[in-house]
PDB file of C-alpha atoms in Angstrom:
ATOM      1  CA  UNK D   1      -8.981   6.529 -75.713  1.00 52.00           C
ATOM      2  CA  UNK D   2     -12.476   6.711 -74.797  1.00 53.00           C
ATOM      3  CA  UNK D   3     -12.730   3.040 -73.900  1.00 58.00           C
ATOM      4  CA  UNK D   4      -9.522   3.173 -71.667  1.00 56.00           C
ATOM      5  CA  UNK D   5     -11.285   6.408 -69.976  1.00 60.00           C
ATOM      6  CA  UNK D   6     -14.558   4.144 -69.560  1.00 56.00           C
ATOM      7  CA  UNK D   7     -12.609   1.350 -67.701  1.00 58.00           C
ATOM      8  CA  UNK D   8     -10.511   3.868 -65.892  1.00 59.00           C
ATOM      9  CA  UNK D   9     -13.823   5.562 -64.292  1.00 61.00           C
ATOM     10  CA  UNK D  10     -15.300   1.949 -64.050  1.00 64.00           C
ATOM     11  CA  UNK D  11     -12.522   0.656 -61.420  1.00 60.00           C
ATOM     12  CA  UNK D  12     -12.397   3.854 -59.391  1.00 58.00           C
ATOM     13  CA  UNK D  13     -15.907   3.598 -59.026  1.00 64.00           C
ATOM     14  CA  UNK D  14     -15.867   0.214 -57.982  1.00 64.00           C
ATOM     15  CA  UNK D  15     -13.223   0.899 -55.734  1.00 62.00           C
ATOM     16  CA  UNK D  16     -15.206   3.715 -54.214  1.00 75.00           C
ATOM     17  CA  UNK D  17     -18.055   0.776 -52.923  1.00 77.00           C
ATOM     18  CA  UNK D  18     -15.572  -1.170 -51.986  1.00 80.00           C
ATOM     19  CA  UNK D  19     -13.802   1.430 -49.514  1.00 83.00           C
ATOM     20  CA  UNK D  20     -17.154   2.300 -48.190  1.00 82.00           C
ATOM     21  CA  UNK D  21     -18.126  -1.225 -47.726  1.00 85.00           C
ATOM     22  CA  UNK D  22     -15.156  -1.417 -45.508  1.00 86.00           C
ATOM     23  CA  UNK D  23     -15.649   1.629 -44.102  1.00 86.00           C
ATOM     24  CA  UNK D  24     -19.091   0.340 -42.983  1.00 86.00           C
ATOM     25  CA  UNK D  25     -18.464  -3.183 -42.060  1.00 87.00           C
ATOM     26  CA  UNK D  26     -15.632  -1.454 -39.855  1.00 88.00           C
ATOM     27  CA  UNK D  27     -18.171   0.932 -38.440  1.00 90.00           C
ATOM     28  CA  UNK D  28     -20.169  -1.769 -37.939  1.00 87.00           C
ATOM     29  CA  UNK D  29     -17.922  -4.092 -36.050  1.00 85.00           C
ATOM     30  CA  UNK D  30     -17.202  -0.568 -33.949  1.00 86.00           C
ATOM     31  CA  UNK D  31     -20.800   0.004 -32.919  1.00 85.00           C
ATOM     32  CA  UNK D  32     -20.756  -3.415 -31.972  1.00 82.00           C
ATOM     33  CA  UNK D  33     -17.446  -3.493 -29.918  1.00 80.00           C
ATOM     34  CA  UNK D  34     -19.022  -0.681 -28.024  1.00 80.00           C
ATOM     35  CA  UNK D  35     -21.958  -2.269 -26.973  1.00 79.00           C
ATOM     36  CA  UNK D  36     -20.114  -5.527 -25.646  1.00 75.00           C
ATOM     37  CA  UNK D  37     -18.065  -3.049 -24.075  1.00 73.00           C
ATOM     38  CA  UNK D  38     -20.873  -1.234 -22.228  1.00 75.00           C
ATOM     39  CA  UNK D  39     -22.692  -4.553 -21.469  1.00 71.00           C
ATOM     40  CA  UNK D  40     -19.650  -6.199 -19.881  1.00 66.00           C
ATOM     41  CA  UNK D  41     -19.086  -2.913 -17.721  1.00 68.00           C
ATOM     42  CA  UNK D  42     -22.392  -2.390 -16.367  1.00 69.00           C
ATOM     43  CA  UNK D  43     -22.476  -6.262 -15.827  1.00 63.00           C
ATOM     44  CA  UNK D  44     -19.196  -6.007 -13.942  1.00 60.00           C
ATOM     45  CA  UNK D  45     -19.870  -3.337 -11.847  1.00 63.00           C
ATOM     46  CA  UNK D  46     -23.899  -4.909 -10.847  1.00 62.00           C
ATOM     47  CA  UNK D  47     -21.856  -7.997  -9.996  1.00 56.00           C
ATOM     48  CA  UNK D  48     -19.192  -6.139  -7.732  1.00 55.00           C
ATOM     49  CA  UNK D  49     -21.457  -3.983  -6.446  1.00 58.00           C
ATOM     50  CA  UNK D  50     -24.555  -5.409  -6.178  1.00 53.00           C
ATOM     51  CA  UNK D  51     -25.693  -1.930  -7.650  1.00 53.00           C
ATOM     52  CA  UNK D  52     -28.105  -0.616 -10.715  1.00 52.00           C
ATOM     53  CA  UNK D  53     -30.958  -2.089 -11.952  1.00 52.00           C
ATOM     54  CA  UNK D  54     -31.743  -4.793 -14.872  1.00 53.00           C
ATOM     55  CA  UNK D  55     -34.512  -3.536 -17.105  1.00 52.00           C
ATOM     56  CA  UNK D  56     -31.441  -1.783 -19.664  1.00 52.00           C
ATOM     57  CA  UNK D  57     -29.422  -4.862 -19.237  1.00 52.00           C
ATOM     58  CA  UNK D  58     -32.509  -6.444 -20.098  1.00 54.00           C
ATOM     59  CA  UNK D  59     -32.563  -4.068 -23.489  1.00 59.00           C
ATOM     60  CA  UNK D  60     -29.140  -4.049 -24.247  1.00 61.00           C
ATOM     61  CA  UNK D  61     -28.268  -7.810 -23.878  1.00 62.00           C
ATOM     62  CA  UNK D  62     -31.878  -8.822 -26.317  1.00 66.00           C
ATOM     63  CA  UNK D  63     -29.695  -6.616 -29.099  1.00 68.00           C
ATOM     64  CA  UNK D  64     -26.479  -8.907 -28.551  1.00 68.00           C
ATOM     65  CA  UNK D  65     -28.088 -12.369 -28.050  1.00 69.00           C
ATOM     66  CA  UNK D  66     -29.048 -12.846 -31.802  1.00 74.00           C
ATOM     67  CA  UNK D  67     -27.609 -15.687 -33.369  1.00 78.00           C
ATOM     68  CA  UNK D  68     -26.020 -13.890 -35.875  1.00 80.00           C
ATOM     69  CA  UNK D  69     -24.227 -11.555 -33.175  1.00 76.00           C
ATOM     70  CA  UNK D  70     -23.391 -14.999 -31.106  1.00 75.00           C
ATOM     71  CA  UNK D  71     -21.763 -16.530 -34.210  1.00 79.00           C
ATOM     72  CA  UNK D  72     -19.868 -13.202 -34.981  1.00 79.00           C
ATOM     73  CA  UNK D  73     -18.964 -12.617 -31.351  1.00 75.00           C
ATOM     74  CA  UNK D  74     -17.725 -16.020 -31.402  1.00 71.00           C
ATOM     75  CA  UNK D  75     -15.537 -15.311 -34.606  1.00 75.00           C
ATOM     76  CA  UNK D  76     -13.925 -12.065 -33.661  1.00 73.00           C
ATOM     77  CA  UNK D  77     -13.373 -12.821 -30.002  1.00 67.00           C
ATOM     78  CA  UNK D  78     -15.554 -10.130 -28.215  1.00 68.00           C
ATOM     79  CA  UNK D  79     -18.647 -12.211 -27.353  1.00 64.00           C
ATOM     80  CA  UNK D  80     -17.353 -12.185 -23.325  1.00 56.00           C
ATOM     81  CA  UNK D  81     -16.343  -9.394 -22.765  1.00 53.00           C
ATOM     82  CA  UNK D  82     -13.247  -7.414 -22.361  1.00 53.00           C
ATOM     83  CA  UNK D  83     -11.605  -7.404 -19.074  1.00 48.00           C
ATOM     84  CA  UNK D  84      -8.593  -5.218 -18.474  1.00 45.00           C
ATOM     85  CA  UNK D  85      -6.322  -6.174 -20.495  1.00 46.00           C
ATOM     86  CA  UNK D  86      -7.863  -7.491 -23.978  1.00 51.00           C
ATOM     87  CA  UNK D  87     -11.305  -9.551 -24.515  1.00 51.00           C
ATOM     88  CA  UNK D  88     -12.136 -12.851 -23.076  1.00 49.00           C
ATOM     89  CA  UNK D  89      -9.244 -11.888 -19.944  1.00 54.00           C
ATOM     90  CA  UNK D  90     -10.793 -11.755 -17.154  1.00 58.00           C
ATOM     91  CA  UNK D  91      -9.220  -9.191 -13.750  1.00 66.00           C
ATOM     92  CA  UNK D  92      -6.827 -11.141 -12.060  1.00 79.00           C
ATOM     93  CA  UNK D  93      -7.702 -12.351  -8.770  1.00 87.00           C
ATOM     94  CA  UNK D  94      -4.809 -12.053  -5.766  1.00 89.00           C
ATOM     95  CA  UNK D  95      -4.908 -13.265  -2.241  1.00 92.00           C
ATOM     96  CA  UNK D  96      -3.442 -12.133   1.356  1.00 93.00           C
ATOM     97  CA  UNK D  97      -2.561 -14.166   4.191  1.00 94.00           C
ATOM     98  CA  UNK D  98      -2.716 -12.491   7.531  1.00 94.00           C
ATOM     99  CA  UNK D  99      -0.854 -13.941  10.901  1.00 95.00           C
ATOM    100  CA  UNK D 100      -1.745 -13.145  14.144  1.00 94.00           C
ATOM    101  CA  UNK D 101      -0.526 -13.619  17.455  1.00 91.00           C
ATOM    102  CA  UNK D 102      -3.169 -12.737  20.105  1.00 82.00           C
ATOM    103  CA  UNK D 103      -4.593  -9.700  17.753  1.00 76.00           C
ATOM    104  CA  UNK D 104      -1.008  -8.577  16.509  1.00 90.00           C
ATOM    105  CA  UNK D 105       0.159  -9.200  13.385  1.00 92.00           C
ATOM    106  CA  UNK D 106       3.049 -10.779  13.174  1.00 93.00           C
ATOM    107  CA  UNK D 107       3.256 -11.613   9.215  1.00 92.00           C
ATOM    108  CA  UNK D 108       1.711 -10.681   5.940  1.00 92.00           C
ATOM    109  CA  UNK D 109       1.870 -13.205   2.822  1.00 91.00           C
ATOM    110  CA  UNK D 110       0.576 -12.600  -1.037  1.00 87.00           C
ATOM    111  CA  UNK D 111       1.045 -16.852  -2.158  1.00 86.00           C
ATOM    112  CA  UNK D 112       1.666 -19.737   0.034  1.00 87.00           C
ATOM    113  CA  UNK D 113       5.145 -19.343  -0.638  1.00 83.00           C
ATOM    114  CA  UNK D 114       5.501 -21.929  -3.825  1.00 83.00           C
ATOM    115  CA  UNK D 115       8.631 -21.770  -5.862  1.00 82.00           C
ATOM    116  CA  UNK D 116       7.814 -24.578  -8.940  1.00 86.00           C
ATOM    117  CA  UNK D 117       6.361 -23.140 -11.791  1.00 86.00           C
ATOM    118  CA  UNK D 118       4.060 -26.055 -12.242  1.00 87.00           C
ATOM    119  CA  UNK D 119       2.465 -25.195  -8.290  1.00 87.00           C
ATOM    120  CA  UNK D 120       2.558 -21.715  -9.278  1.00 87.00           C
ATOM    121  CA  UNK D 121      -0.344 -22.148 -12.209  1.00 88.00           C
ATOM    122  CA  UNK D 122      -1.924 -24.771 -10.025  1.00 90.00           C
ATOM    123  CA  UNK D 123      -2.195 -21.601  -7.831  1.00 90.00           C
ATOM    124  CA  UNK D 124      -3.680 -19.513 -10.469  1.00 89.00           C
ATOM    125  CA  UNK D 125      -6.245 -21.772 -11.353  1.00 88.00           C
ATOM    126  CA  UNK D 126      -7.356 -22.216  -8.224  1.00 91.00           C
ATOM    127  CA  UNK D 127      -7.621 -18.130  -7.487  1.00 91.00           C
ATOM    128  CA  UNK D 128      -9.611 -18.249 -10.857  1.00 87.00           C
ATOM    129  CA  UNK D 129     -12.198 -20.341  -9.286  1.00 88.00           C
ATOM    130  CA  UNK D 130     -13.529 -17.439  -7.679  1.00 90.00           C
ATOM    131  CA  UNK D 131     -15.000 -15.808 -10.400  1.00 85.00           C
ATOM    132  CA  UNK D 132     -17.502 -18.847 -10.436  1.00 85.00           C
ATOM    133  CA  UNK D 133     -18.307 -18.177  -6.735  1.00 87.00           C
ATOM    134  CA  UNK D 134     -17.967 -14.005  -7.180  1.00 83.00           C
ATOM    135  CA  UNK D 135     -21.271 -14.901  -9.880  1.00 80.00           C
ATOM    136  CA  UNK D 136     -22.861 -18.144  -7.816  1.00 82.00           C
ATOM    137  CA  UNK D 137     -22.663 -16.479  -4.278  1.00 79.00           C
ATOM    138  CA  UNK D 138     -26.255 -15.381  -3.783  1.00 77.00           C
ATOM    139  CA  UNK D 139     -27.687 -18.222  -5.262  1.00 80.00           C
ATOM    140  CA  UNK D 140     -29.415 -21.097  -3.798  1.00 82.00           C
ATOM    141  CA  UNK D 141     -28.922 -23.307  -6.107  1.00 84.00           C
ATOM    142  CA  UNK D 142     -27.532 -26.769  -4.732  1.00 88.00           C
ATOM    143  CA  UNK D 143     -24.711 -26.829  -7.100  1.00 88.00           C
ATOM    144  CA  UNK D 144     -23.299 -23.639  -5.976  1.00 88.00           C
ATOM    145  CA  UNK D 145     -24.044 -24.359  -2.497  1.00 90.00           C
ATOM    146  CA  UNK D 146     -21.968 -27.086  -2.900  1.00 91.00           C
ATOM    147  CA  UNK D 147     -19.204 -25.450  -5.022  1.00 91.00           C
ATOM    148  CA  UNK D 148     -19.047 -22.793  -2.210  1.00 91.00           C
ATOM    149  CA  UNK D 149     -18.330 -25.631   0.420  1.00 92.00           C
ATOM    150  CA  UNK D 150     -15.876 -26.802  -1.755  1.00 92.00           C
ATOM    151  CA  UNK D 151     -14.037 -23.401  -1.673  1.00 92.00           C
ATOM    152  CA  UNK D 152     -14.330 -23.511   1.791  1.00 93.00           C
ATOM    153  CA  UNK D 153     -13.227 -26.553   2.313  1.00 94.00           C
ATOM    154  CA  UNK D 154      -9.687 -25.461  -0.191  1.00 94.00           C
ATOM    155  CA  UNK D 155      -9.374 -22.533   1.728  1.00 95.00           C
ATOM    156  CA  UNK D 156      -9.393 -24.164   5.347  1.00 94.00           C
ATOM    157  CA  UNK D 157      -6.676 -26.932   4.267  1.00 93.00           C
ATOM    158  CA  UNK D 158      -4.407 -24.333   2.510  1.00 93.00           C
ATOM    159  CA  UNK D 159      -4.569 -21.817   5.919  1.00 93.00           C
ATOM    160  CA  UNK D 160      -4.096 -24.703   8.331  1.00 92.00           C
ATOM    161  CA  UNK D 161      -0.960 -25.628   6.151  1.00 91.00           C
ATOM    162  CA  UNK D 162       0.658 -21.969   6.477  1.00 93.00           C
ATOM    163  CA  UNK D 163      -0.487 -22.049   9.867  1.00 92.00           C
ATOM    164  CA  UNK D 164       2.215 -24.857  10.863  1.00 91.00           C
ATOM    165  CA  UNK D 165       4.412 -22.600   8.711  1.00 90.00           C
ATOM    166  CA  UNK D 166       4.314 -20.051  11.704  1.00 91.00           C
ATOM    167  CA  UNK D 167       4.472 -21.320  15.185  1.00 90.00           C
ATOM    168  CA  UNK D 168       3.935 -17.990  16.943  1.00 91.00           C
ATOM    169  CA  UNK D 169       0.859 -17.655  15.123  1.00 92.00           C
ATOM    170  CA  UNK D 170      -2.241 -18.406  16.371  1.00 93.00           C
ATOM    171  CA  UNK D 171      -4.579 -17.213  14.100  1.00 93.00           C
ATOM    172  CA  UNK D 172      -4.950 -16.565   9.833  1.00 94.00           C
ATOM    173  CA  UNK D 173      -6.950 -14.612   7.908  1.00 95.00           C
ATOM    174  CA  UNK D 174      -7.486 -15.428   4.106  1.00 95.00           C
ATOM    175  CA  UNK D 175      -8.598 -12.598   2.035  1.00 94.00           C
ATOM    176  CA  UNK D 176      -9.210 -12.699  -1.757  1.00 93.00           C
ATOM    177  CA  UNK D 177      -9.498  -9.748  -3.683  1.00 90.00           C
ATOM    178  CA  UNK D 178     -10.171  -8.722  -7.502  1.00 85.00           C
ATOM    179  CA  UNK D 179      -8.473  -5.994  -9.006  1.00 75.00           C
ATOM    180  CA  UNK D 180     -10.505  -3.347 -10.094  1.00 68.00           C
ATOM    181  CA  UNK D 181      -9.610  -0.574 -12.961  1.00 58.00           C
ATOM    182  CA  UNK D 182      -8.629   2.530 -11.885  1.00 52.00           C
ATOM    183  CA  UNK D 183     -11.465   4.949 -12.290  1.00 48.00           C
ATOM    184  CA  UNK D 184     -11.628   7.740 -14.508  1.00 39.00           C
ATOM    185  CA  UNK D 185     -10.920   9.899 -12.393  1.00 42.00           C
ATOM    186  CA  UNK D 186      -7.861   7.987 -10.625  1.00 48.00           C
ATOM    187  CA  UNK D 187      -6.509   7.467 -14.485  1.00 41.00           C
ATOM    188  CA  UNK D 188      -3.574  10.240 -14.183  1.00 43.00           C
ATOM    189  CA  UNK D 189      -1.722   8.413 -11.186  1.00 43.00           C
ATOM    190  CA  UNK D 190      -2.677   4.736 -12.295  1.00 41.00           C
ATOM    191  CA  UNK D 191      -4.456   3.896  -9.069  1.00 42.00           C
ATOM    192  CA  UNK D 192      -5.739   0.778  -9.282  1.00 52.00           C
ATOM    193  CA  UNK D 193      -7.997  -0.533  -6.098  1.00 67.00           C
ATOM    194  CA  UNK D 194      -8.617  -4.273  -5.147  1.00 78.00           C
ATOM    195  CA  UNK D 195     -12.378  -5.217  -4.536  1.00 83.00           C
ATOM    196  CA  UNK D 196     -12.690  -7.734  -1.688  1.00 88.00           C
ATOM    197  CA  UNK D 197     -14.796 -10.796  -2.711  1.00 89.00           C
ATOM    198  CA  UNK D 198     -13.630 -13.477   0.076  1.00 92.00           C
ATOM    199  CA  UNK D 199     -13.098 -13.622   3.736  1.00 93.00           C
ATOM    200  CA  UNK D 200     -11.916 -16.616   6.133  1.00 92.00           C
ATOM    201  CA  UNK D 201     -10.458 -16.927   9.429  1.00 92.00           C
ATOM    202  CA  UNK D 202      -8.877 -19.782  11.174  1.00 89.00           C
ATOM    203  CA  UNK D 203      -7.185 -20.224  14.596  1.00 89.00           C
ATOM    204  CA  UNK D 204      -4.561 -22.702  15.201  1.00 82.00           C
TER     205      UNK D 204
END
């Protein structure tokens, strides 16, 4: 009797460290989804909004750039980030054609008016490309001086093709916007407000 009570209190106590090693590890993970969390946000809204400064970025991203936080971020998914919907998913990035016929508008547009599924995610890349120029577009580096003409270049050949699309237009304005989160204080009527990051204009 006494040696069934001895390995009785024997595996309750061993399950005890084991429930508060996962209890811990769990914790741990937490404290560590938190600060991707608040690193991504500050780093999102600096980039938006060209706003803040960088000596706790400076802090904050030291604590996450160990190796052993790389190789775990790696493994559990949360070493970029979460965007709005679930880590690693970046804000989706939507676009607005403009017509105008001597300063009226005559016509507003959202896509270039594709209907195959296959030019529809050849769309979508392409809108994805801004997030390299949204980070690149203050540098002077020759690369992204270069990527940035090759935006522009993408852009001008996509509005001159909706521009023979409309005749009684004479001009086209290509804007490209990010969606931003609704703010805390928007969060009871799920406002949701698009941050411009791209302007063009064309005339026939």
């Amino acid at each position: 009797m006494n040696s069934y009570r001895g390995i009785t209190s024997s595996y309750w106590r061993n399950m005890s460290k084991q429930r508060l090693l996962l209890i811990a590890a769990a914790c741990l993970h937490l404290l560590y989804v938190l600060a991707v969390n608040i690193a991504s946000a500050r780093a999102g809204y600096r980039l938006y909004y060209q706003a803040g400064s960088n000596s706790d970025r400076v802090n904050l991203n030291s604590m996450l750039s160990g190796k052993p936080q790389q190789i775990y971020g790696f493994i559990t998914g949360t070493m970029h980030g979460y965007g709005f919907f679930a880590p690693n998913v970046a804000s989706q990035y939507v676009s607005q054609f403009t017509f105008y016929d001597e300063g009226k508008i005559i016509a507003q547009v959202s896509s270039p008016g594709i209907r195959s599924v296959e030019g529809l995610q050849r769309y979508s890349v392409w809108l994805d490309q801004f997030q390299r120029f949204l980070r690149e577009k203050e540098q002077d580096d020759p690369r992204a001086e270069l990527y940035r003409r090759y935006l522009k270049a993408s852009v001008t050949s996509l509005c001159r093709r909706l521009l023979a699309d409309y005749p009684a237009a004479v001009r086209i304005k290509c804007q490209i916007y990010l969606h931003r989160p609704p703010l805390l204080q928007d969060m009871a009527s799920s406002h949701a407000g698009l941050v411009p990051i791209y302007d063009y204009s064309a005339r026939r």
